[in-house]
CSV table of C-alpha atoms in Angstrom, one decimal:
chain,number,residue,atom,x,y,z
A,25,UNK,CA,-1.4,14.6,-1.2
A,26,UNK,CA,-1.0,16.1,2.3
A,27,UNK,CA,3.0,17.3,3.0
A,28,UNK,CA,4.2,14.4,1.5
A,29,UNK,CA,2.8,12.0,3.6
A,30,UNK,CA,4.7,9.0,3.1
A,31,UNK,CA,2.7,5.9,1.4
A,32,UNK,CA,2.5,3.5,3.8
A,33,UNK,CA,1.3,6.1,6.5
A,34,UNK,CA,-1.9,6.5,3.8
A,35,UNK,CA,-2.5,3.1,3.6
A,36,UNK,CA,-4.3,2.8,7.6
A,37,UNK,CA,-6.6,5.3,6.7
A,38,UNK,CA,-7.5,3.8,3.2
A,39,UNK,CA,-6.9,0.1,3.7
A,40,UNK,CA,-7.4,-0.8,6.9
A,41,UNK,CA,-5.4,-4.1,8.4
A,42,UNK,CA,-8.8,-6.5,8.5
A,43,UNK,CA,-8.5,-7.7,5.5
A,44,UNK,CA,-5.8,-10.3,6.0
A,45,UNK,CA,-5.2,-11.6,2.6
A,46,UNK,CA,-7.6,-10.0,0.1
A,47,UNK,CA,-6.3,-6.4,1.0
A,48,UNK,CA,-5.9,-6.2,-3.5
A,49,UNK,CA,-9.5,-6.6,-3.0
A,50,UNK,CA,-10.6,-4.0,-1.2
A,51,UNK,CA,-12.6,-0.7,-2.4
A,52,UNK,CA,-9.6,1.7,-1.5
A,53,UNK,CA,-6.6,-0.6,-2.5
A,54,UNK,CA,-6.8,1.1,-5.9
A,55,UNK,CA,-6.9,4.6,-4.7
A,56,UNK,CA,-4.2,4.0,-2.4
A,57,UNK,CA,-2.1,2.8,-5.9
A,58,UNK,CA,-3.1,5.8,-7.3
A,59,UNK,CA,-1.2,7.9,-4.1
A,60,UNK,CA,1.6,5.9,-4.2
A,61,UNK,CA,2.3,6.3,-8.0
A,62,UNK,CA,2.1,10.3,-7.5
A,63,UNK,CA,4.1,10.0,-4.5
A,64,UNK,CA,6.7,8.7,-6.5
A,65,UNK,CA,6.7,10.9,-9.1
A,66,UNK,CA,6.4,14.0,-6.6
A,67,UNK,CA,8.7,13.3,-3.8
A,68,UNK,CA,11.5,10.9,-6.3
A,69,UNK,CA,13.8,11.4,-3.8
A,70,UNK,CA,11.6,9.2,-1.2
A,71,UNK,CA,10.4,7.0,-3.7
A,72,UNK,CA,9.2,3.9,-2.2
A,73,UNK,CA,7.3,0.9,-3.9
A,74,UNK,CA,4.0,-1.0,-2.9
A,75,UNK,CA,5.9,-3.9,-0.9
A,76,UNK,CA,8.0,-1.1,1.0
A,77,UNK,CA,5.0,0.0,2.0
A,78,UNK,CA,2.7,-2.7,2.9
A,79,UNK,CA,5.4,-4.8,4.8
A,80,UNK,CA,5.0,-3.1,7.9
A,81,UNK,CA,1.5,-3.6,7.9
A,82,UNK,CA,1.2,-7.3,7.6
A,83,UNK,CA,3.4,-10.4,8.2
A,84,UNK,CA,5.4,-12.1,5.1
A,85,UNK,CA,3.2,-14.6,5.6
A,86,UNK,CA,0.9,-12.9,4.6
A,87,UNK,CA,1.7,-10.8,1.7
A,88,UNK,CA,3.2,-13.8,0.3
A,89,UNK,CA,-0.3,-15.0,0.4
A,90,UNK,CA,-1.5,-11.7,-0.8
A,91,UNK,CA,0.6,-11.9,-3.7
A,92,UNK,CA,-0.5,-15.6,-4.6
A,93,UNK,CA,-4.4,-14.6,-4.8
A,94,UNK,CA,-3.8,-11.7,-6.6
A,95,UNK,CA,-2.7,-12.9,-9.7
């Protein structure tokens, strides 16, 4: 965990944005969970959650979408 990067900053570099609506799906959505969980517990003073920190990657649109597929 580099300086306390913040979790949505780390999700670019893991995620990508091409997934559209199957970004639950992809190879590096689970290590990405993994960062955000010890983020949390790290830095509880910028605690943040998974929507926080998706939202300003994709539309609502779309996470709603997201959300619907994943279950």
């Amino acid at each position: 965990m580099r300086e306390g990067k913040l979790p949505k900053e780390a999700f670019n570099p893991l995620i990508g944005t091409n997934y559209g609506d199957y970004f639950f799906a992809m190879p590096g959505f689970e290590t990405w969970v993994k960062y955000l969980n010890e983020f949390n517990q790290k830095y509880t003073d910028k605690r943040t959650t998974l929507i926080d920190s998706v939202q300003c990657h994709y539309s609502d649109e779309t996470l709603a979408k997201a959300l619907v597929l994943g279950k």
